[in-house]
Structures are given as C-alpha cells and as structure tokens.
Short mmCIF file of C-alpha atoms and ligand atoms in Angstrom, two decimals:
data_model
loop_
_atom_site.label_atom_id
_atom_site.label_comp_id
_atom_site.label_asym_id
_atom_site.label_seq_id
_atom_site.Cartn_x
_atom_site.Cartn_y
_atom_site.Cartn_z
CA MET B 303 19.52 -1.64 8.54
CA VAL B 304 16.87 -2.14 11.20
CA VAL B 305 15.86 -5.80 11.59
CA THR B 306 17.36 -7.81 14.40
CA LYS B 307 19.10 -11.00 13.26
CA LYS B 308 16.54 -13.59 12.22
CA GLU B 309 13.67 -11.77 13.77
CA THR B 310 10.52 -13.49 12.51
CA ILE B 311 7.84 -11.22 11.10
CA LEU B 312 4.43 -12.45 9.95
CA VAL B 313 3.58 -10.60 6.75
CA VAL B 314 -0.14 -10.97 6.26
CA GLY B 315 -0.87 -10.35 2.60
CA GLY B 316 2.81 -10.83 1.84
CA ALA B 317 2.20 -12.34 -1.61
CA GLY B 318 0.79 -9.06 -2.91
CA TYR B 319 2.41 -6.08 -4.58
CA ILE B 320 3.47 -4.12 -1.51
CA GLY B 321 3.74 -7.19 0.73
CA SER B 322 6.30 -8.90 -1.50
CA HIS B 323 8.51 -5.80 -1.43
CA VAL B 324 8.18 -5.68 2.36
CA CYS B 325 9.31 -9.34 2.54
CA LYS B 326 12.32 -8.59 0.39
CA ALA B 327 13.28 -5.65 2.61
CA ILE B 328 12.96 -7.77 5.75
CA HIS B 329 15.11 -10.49 4.23
CA GLU B 330 17.76 -8.06 3.01
CA ASN B 331 18.02 -6.67 6.49
CA GLY B 332 18.62 -10.04 8.12
CA GLY B 333 15.08 -10.89 9.20
CA ARG B 334 12.79 -13.81 8.43
CA PRO B 335 9.51 -12.95 6.69
CA ILE B 336 6.72 -15.51 6.89
CA VAL B 337 3.91 -14.89 4.44
CA PHE B 338 0.31 -15.57 5.44
CA ASP B 339 -1.87 -15.11 2.35
CA ASN B 340 -4.93 -16.74 0.80
CA LEU B 341 -3.57 -16.00 -2.70
CA SER B 342 -6.92 -14.51 -3.75
CA THR B 343 -5.06 -11.60 -5.31
CA GLY B 344 -1.46 -12.31 -4.31
CA HIS B 345 0.88 -14.56 -6.25
CA ARG B 346 2.75 -17.67 -5.16
CA HIS B 347 5.66 -16.61 -7.39
CA ALA B 348 6.00 -13.36 -5.42
CA VAL B 349 6.83 -15.29 -2.23
CA ARG B 350 10.60 -15.60 -2.55
CA TRP B 351 12.14 -14.73 0.79
CA GLY B 352 10.55 -17.08 3.33
CA ASP B 353 7.81 -19.61 3.94
CA LEU B 354 4.29 -19.21 2.63
CA MET B 355 1.43 -20.26 4.83
CA GLU B 356 -1.73 -20.31 2.75
CA GLY B 357 -4.69 -19.17 4.80
CA ASP B 358 -7.45 -16.61 5.16
CA ILE B 359 -7.43 -13.92 7.84
CA ARG B 360 -11.06 -14.76 8.68
CA ASP B 361 -9.95 -18.29 9.63
CA ALA B 362 -9.02 -18.17 13.32
CA ASP B 363 -7.56 -21.69 13.36
CA ALA B 364 -5.28 -20.99 10.41
CA LEU B 365 -4.03 -17.80 12.06
CA ASP B 366 -3.46 -19.51 15.40
CA LYS B 367 -1.53 -22.22 13.61
CA ALA B 368 0.68 -19.63 11.88
CA PHE B 369 1.45 -17.89 15.18
CA GLN B 370 2.15 -21.17 16.98
CA THR B 371 4.30 -22.58 14.18
CA TYR B 372 6.45 -19.54 13.49
CA LYS B 373 6.28 -17.50 16.71
CA PRO B 374 6.65 -14.09 15.09
CA THR B 375 7.36 -11.07 17.27
CA VAL B 376 5.46 -8.62 15.10
CA VAL B 377 2.76 -8.62 12.41
CA ILE B 378 2.70 -6.52 9.26
CA HIS B 379 -0.89 -6.52 8.00
CA LEU B 380 -1.39 -5.73 4.31
CA ALA B 381 -4.19 -8.17 3.43
CA SER B 382 -7.24 -6.40 2.08
CA CYS B 383 -9.52 -5.70 -0.84
CA ILE B 384 -8.18 -2.52 -2.45
CA GLU B 385 -10.05 -1.82 -5.64
CA VAL B 386 -12.06 1.30 -4.84
CA GLY B 387 -14.73 0.75 -7.54
CA GLU B 388 -15.38 -2.83 -6.43
CA GLY B 389 -15.99 -1.65 -2.86
CA GLU B 390 -18.80 0.62 -4.05
CA VAL B 391 -20.73 -2.27 -5.62
CA ASN B 392 -19.71 -5.02 -3.19
CA PRO B 393 -19.45 -3.51 0.29
CA GLU B 394 -20.30 -6.87 1.90
CA LYS B 395 -17.01 -8.31 0.63
CA PHE B 396 -15.02 -5.25 1.68
CA TYR B 397 -16.39 -5.16 5.25
CA ASP B 398 -16.02 -8.91 5.56
CA VAL B 399 -12.41 -9.14 4.37
CA ASN B 400 -11.06 -5.79 5.52
CA VAL B 401 -12.90 -5.29 8.81
CA ILE B 402 -13.97 -8.76 10.02
CA GLY B 403 -10.66 -10.17 8.74
CA SER B 404 -8.65 -7.57 10.65
CA LEU B 405 -10.69 -8.18 13.81
CA SER B 406 -10.00 -11.89 13.48
CA LEU B 407 -6.27 -11.18 13.06
CA LEU B 408 -6.16 -8.90 16.12
CA ASN B 409 -7.97 -11.49 18.22
CA SER B 410 -5.60 -14.23 17.15
CA MET B 411 -2.69 -11.94 18.02
CA ARG B 412 -4.18 -11.48 21.49
CA ARG B 413 -4.66 -15.21 21.99
CA ASN B 414 -1.06 -15.79 20.98
CA LYS B 415 0.31 -12.83 22.94
CA ILE B 416 1.68 -10.87 20.02
CA ASN B 417 1.41 -7.23 20.73
CA GLN B 418 2.86 -5.28 17.81
CA ILE B 419 1.26 -4.61 14.44
CA ILE B 420 1.97 -2.42 11.44
CA PHE B 421 -1.14 -1.74 9.41
CA SER B 422 -1.45 -0.73 5.75
CA SER B 423 -3.85 2.16 5.65
CA THR B 424 -4.46 4.76 3.01
CA CYS B 425 -4.81 8.45 2.32
CA ALA B 426 -8.33 7.48 1.19
CA THR B 427 -9.28 7.59 4.90
CA TYR B 428 -9.15 11.41 4.72
CA GLY B 429 -11.75 11.80 1.97
CA ASP B 430 -12.05 14.86 -0.23
CA THR B 431 -10.14 17.75 1.28
CA GLN B 432 -8.80 21.11 0.18
CA ASN B 433 -6.19 21.24 2.93
CA LEU B 434 -3.02 20.27 1.12
CA PRO B 435 -0.46 18.99 1.69
CA LEU B 436 -2.42 16.50 3.77
CA ARG B 437 -1.45 16.29 7.40
CA GLU B 438 -2.26 13.51 9.82
CA THR B 439 -4.37 15.95 11.81
CA GLU B 440 -6.80 16.34 8.90
CA PRO B 441 -10.24 14.94 9.85
CA GLN B 442 -10.84 11.43 8.53
CA VAL B 443 -14.05 11.47 6.51
CA PRO B 444 -13.58 8.74 3.91
CA VAL B 445 -15.88 8.88 0.90
CA SER B 446 -15.37 5.38 -0.51
CA VAL B 447 -16.31 2.05 1.04
CA TYR B 448 -12.64 1.10 0.69
CA GLY B 449 -11.56 4.16 2.72
CA GLN B 450 -14.32 3.54 5.25
CA THR B 451 -13.18 -0.03 5.89
CA LYS B 452 -9.57 1.09 6.39
CA HIS B 453 -10.75 3.83 8.75
CA PHE B 454 -12.79 1.25 10.64
CA VAL B 455 -9.68 -0.88 11.16
CA GLU B 456 -7.73 2.17 12.32
CA ASN B 457 -10.42 2.60 15.00
CA LEU B 458 -10.15 -1.06 15.95
CA LEU B 459 -6.43 -0.59 16.50
CA ARG B 460 -7.01 2.49 18.64
CA SER B 461 -9.56 0.65 20.78
CA TYR B 462 -7.30 -2.38 21.21
CA ALA B 463 -4.37 -0.14 22.11
CA LYS B 464 -6.44 1.64 24.77
CA ALA B 465 -8.01 -1.46 26.25
CA TYR B 466 -5.35 -4.12 25.77
CA GLY B 467 -2.11 -2.21 25.35
CA LEU B 468 -1.67 -3.16 21.68
CA GLN B 469 1.23 -1.31 20.06
CA TYR B 470 0.47 -0.24 16.50
CA ALA B 471 1.77 1.75 13.57
CA ILE B 472 -0.74 2.92 10.98
CA LEU B 473 0.89 3.77 7.65
CA ARG B 474 -1.33 5.84 5.37
CA TYR B 475 0.05 5.12 1.94
CA PHE B 476 -0.26 7.55 -0.91
CA ASN B 477 0.06 6.10 -4.45
CA ALA B 478 2.24 2.99 -4.29
CA SER B 479 4.07 2.59 -7.59
CA GLY B 480 7.20 1.32 -9.33
CA ALA B 481 8.81 -2.09 -8.93
CA ASP B 482 11.80 -3.69 -7.31
CA ALA B 483 15.11 -2.71 -8.95
CA ASP B 484 15.89 -6.37 -9.76
CA GLY B 485 12.74 -6.59 -11.86
CA ASN B 486 11.45 -9.77 -10.20
CA ILE B 487 8.46 -8.40 -8.33
CA GLY B 488 6.10 -5.60 -9.22
CA GLU B 489 2.50 -4.58 -9.70
CA GLU B 490 0.32 -7.43 -10.98
CA HIS B 491 -3.33 -6.67 -10.25
CA ASN B 492 -6.13 -8.30 -12.15
CA PRO B 493 -8.00 -6.33 -13.29
CA GLU B 494 -5.47 -3.50 -13.28
CA THR B 495 -7.06 -0.15 -12.46
CA HIS B 496 -3.97 1.90 -11.55
CA LEU B 497 -2.64 4.67 -13.73
CA ILE B 498 1.01 3.73 -14.22
CA PRO B 499 0.61 0.08 -15.29
CA ASN B 500 -2.31 1.04 -17.53
CA ALA B 501 -0.33 3.86 -19.13
CA LEU B 502 2.74 1.66 -19.67
CA LYS B 503 0.60 -0.98 -21.32
CA ALA B 504 -0.81 1.60 -23.69
CA ALA B 505 2.70 2.93 -24.38
CA ALA B 506 3.76 -0.63 -25.26
CA LYS B 507 0.78 -0.82 -27.65
CA ILE B 508 -0.89 -3.60 -25.72
CA GLY B 509 -4.64 -3.45 -25.26
CA GLY B 510 -5.34 -0.14 -27.02
CA THR B 511 -5.40 3.44 -25.78
CA MET B 512 -5.55 4.44 -22.15
CA LYS B 513 -8.59 6.15 -20.74
CA LEU B 514 -7.73 9.42 -19.01
CA PHE B 515 -10.48 9.96 -16.48
CA GLY B 516 -11.33 13.66 -16.54
CA ASP B 517 -9.44 16.70 -17.83
CA ASP B 518 -11.41 19.50 -16.24
CA TYR B 519 -10.46 19.15 -12.59
CA ASP B 520 -9.45 22.24 -10.66
CA THR B 521 -5.72 21.59 -11.16
CA PRO B 522 -3.10 23.39 -13.29
CA ASP B 523 -3.61 21.13 -16.35
CA GLY B 524 -7.11 19.84 -15.50
CA THR B 525 -6.00 16.28 -14.64
CA CYS B 526 -5.82 14.72 -11.18
CA VAL B 527 -2.76 15.25 -9.02
CA ARG B 528 -1.38 12.39 -6.89
CA ASP B 529 1.65 11.63 -4.74
CA TYR B 530 3.46 8.61 -6.22
CA ILE B 531 5.73 6.78 -3.82
CA HIS B 532 8.04 3.99 -4.89
CA VAL B 533 7.11 0.65 -3.37
CA THR B 534 10.70 0.12 -2.17
CA ASP B 535 10.41 3.31 -0.13
CA LEU B 536 7.07 2.12 1.24
CA ALA B 537 8.71 -1.15 2.26
CA ASP B 538 11.41 0.79 4.13
CA ALA B 539 8.74 2.72 6.02
CA HIS B 540 7.49 -0.61 7.42
CA LEU B 541 10.92 -1.53 8.74
CA LEU B 542 11.38 1.90 10.31
CA SER B 543 7.94 1.63 11.95
CA LYS B 544 8.75 -1.80 13.28
CA GLU B 545 11.89 -0.38 14.84
CA ALA B 546 9.93 2.52 16.35
CA LEU B 547 7.52 0.10 18.04
CA LYS B 548 10.43 -1.90 19.33
CA LYS B 549 11.94 1.23 20.84
CA GLY B 550 8.74 1.69 22.80
CA ILE B 551 6.57 4.03 20.71
CA GLU B 552 3.09 2.86 21.70
CA THR B 553 1.08 4.16 18.76
CA LEU B 554 2.02 5.83 15.51
CA GLU B 555 -0.11 7.18 12.68
CA VAL B 556 1.77 8.56 9.71
CA ASN B 557 1.42 9.49 6.07
CA VAL B 558 3.83 7.76 3.76
CA GLY B 559 4.30 9.75 0.58
CA THR B 560 6.81 12.05 -1.05
CA GLY B 561 5.04 15.37 -0.58
CA ILE B 562 5.16 15.97 -4.36
CA GLY B 563 2.00 16.14 -6.44
CA ILE B 564 2.13 15.00 -10.08
CA SER B 565 -0.70 15.30 -12.57
CA VAL B 566 -1.81 12.52 -14.91
CA LEU B 567 -0.59 14.49 -17.94
CA GLU B 568 2.80 15.17 -16.33
CA LEU B 569 3.11 11.48 -15.69
CA LEU B 570 2.26 10.56 -19.28
CA ASN B 571 4.88 13.04 -20.53
CA THR B 572 7.48 11.49 -18.23
CA ILE B 573 6.62 8.04 -19.58
CA LYS B 574 7.40 9.32 -23.07
CA TYR B 575 10.68 10.78 -21.83
CA VAL B 576 11.75 7.62 -19.95
CA THR B 577 10.60 4.93 -22.38
CA GLY B 578 10.69 6.79 -25.67
CA HIS B 579 7.06 5.81 -26.25
CA GLU B 580 4.07 8.08 -26.46
CA VAL B 581 1.08 7.03 -24.31
CA PRO B 582 -1.98 6.99 -26.57
CA TYR B 583 -5.01 8.10 -24.57
CA ASP B 584 -8.62 9.17 -24.88
CA ILE B 585 -10.27 11.57 -22.51
CA ALA B 586 -13.00 9.70 -20.64
CA PRO B 587 -15.58 10.89 -18.09
CA LYS B 588 -14.40 11.39 -14.51
CA ARG B 589 -14.13 8.19 -12.51
CA SER B 590 -16.51 8.03 -9.59
CA GLY B 591 -14.76 8.59 -6.26
CA ASP B 592 -11.69 10.38 -7.69
CA VAL B 593 -10.68 13.60 -5.97
CA ALA B 594 -8.77 16.40 -7.73
CA LYS B 595 -5.61 16.53 -5.63
CA LEU B 596 -3.96 14.41 -2.97
CA TYR B 597 -0.43 14.77 -1.73
CA ALA B 598 1.12 14.27 1.64
CA ASP B 599 2.71 16.38 4.28
CA VAL B 600 5.58 14.06 5.09
CA SER B 601 7.12 15.94 8.01
CA LYS B 602 5.75 13.59 10.69
CA ALA B 603 7.24 10.47 9.06
CA GLU B 604 10.54 12.32 8.66
CA GLU B 605 10.56 13.52 12.23
CA ILE B 606 9.45 10.36 14.03
CA LEU B 607 10.76 7.62 11.74
CA GLY B 608 13.61 9.40 10.00
CA PHE B 609 11.82 8.38 6.80
CA LYS B 610 12.85 9.88 3.48
CA ALA B 611 11.74 8.63 0.09
CA LYS B 612 14.94 7.71 -1.76
CA HIS B 613 13.66 5.81 -4.79
CA SER B 614 10.61 7.88 -5.64
CA SER B 615 11.68 10.18 -8.45
CA ILE B 616 8.92 9.77 -11.00
CA GLU B 617 11.55 8.74 -13.58
CA ASN B 618 12.75 5.89 -11.35
CA ILE B 619 9.19 4.80 -10.64
CA ILE B 620 8.46 4.59 -14.36
CA ARG B 621 11.79 2.99 -15.25
CA THR B 622 11.43 0.21 -12.66
CA ALA B 623 7.78 -0.44 -13.54
CA TRP B 624 8.64 -0.55 -17.26
CA ASN B 625 11.53 -2.91 -16.54
CA PHE B 626 9.29 -5.20 -14.49
CA HIS B 627 6.71 -5.47 -17.25
CA GLN B 628 9.56 -6.13 -19.68
CA TYR B 629 8.14 -3.99 -22.41
CA LYS B 630 10.93 -3.28 -24.85
CA SER B 631 11.88 0.33 -25.55
N1 UFG H 2045 -6.36 7.19 -14.02
C1 UFG H 2045 -6.62 7.34 -15.36
N2 UFG H 2045 -6.68 6.22 -16.13
C2 UFG H 2045 -6.48 4.96 -15.64
C3 UFG H 2045 -6.20 4.83 -14.27
C4 UFG H 2045 -6.16 5.95 -13.49
O1 UFG H 2045 -6.82 8.44 -15.84
O2 UFG H 2045 -6.53 3.98 -16.42
C5 UFG H 2045 -6.26 8.38 -13.18
C6 UFG H 2045 -7.27 8.37 -12.05
O3 UFG H 2045 -8.49 8.92 -12.47
C7 UFG H 2045 -6.54 9.21 -11.01
C8 UFG H 2045 -5.07 8.90 -11.25
O4 UFG H 2045 -5.00 8.38 -12.56
O5 UFG H 2045 -6.75 10.55 -11.29
C9 UFG H 2045 -4.51 7.90 -10.29
O6 UFG H 2045 -5.34 6.74 -10.28
P1 UFG H 2045 -4.92 5.37 -9.62
O7 UFG H 2045 -6.07 4.42 -9.84
O8 UFG H 2045 -3.59 4.94 -10.10
O9 UFG H 2045 -4.77 5.72 -8.09
P2 UFG H 2045 -5.83 6.36 -7.09
O10 UFG H 2045 -5.26 7.69 -6.69
O11 UFG H 2045 -7.20 6.34 -7.59
O12 UFG H 2045 -5.80 5.27 -5.92
C10 UFG H 2045 -4.74 5.17 -5.04
C11 UFG H 2045 -4.68 3.75 -4.48
C12 UFG H 2045 -5.93 3.44 -3.73
C13 UFG H 2045 -6.15 4.49 -2.70
C14 UFG H 2045 -6.15 5.85 -3.33
C15 UFG H 2045 -6.28 6.93 -2.33
O13 UFG H 2045 -4.51 2.84 -5.53
O14 UFG H 2045 -5.79 2.18 -3.13
O15 UFG H 2045 -4.94 6.05 -4.01
O16 UFG H 2045 -6.66 8.09 -2.99
F1 UFG H 2045 -7.35 4.33 -2.10
#
C-alpha cells in the first residue's frame, strides 16, 4: 500500500504487542522493518519480519550503532512502560524509560541526521474529560504518571520540530486490542492488566473469575466505556502517517480510534456471543485512575490520513484475540 520498496524503518519497541503488528504491516507492504528493543517486555519470538537489534533507548552508543548499521529513513517509536498502575508507584522508572529514553532517541536521530518520527502516544494524555467524543483540540491534562510521561514526550517532539525542523506524527491510541488474523502475534503482557485478555482467560476457565472494576460509573450500564481499536488498524495508521510525513506534512497529532464506545458489560456479552463461553466475573472496587468514558473523534485521522478502522468490529477483535490465545470453544 504505502511503503516504498525496501524502505528501511527502525521500529523501536518492535518486539512488543503493537510494534510486532507494525513490523508485519511494513513487511507486507514491501518495506524492511528493523527492530530495536531491549526485550524487557517485548518477545524475541514476535520479531519475525526483519532483524532484531537488542538495545536500550537510553544507550546512545547502541542507538548510534543501529542508525549507522541499518540507515533507516524513519523511526517508529513504540518503546515505553505502559502499565498505568505501575507508573503511579514507580514514577522514576516511567520518567527514565519514557522521557529520558525518548530524549536519547531524538538526540541519536539528530546525530545521525534522521528527521522523521512516528510516536506512540495515548488518549491518556487528555485526562478526565466530559467532552466526548474526544477531539485533538481537547486540553491535555493527563492524570496518570503514564499519561504525563507521554505528554512530556509530545512536548519534546514539538520543541525539536520548532528548533531543529524535526518532522513528527503523534498517534494517540485508544484501546489497542485483538490480534493478527494469522494468529501468530498478539497481546502477551506480563502481568496482564487489560480487559479483553483477562476476560478471555476467565471465559476459558483459566485463573478464576475476572474482576470487573466498578459498576456504578455514570454510563448507561454503570461500567466503563472505551474505544477498542484492532491492532491491525493501528498498524495501518503508522504506515499512513509515515506516508504523510514523506509527502511533506511537518507535524501531525491525531487520535487513532473507532469513534465507538463500548462498555465492559457489552464487551463481556459479546465474548459470550463470539466464543460461546460466559465470562465469570465479580464486581470489584473501581480501579484507581480509570475514567468513566473515553472514545475518539476520528474525523481528523480520516481527513488527513484517509484512515478508517477496517478490522475493529468488536466481534473481530474478540475472535482474533481468542484465536491467538488458542482457547478452544
Ligand atoms: N477492566 C476490568 N477488569 C480487568 C481489566 C480491565 O474491569 O481485569 C476494566 C477497566 O476498569 C476499564 C476497562 O476494563 O474500565 C478497560 O481497561 P483496560 O485496562 O483494558 O484499558 P484502559 O482503558 O485502562 O487502558 C488503555 C491502555 C492504556 C491507556 C489507556 C488510556 O491500555 O495504555 O487506555 O485510557 F493509557
């Protein structure tokens, strides 16, 4: 679709859940993904479409070596700590990896004269808002350490663009979910905190009942509403952004979601419908940092990138995730 023949792209954090799907998309479109990853949370077995260079983004020499060895034209930066709860109790780690690591990456890019970056950001940079669907113009007031570190990096990108002419695309992901249609790569976090893998595990009768965090939110059924976007669609958004930078767009900041809000209970019902298995759950207290509703206004991504989520029906998300985990119906 949009990658020039054998264009080399450095995918930082490419051994992770979203990164591995991005690598597959690059490969399928004729490009050459090179993964730079310290494998702290990513998996060697998820690197299937190009070389792996093991290294840490805070290690300037390792980054310089990657740039000099592979000479990529663009960087896709997905390496970060993502578990919101961990950030609250270990901010040192989050600022070190997410902020200092990103600064180190940007500086290595400057030294090696690479001027285009696509950055994985999050709707968590907006904080708790009532203005839904969420537009990019919404003030960014992140409430979690995780969201704050991502916001910090967004500001770094803006400053580097202004001062040094860096071209960037910031993609604010909503809830990444699902798995590749071939069933080879998918969500493998440890510990797993996300709703869909936890619910599927409970449906498969592994590890007991699921905890449903809060049923008295101000939403139609009392449970939290989120915008679940299939990881294959997210991967496509990276390729489209890369193409936009290549066409000369200097800076781009967009939401990547579906625009559709789904509650936890709706999701559990769909799991029963798709897999034939009930999800056993217990109502648990609200999880700290959760907001009632988050879903995207996707018009900017549609307009500027021509982006449209094609794989993100909630049934397809559940089917592909279930298939990846190989739970039997
Ligand atoms: N939930 C449960 N039980 C679980 C897991 C989750 O009830 O075992 C609920 C949560 O309370 C929330 C919803 O399911 O209401 C979705 O939770 P996830 O953990 O799957 O996703 P979040 O919306 O909390 O987090 C996602 C990304 C983060 C990002 C955030 C932005 O995973 O990286 O969106 O809001 F920061």
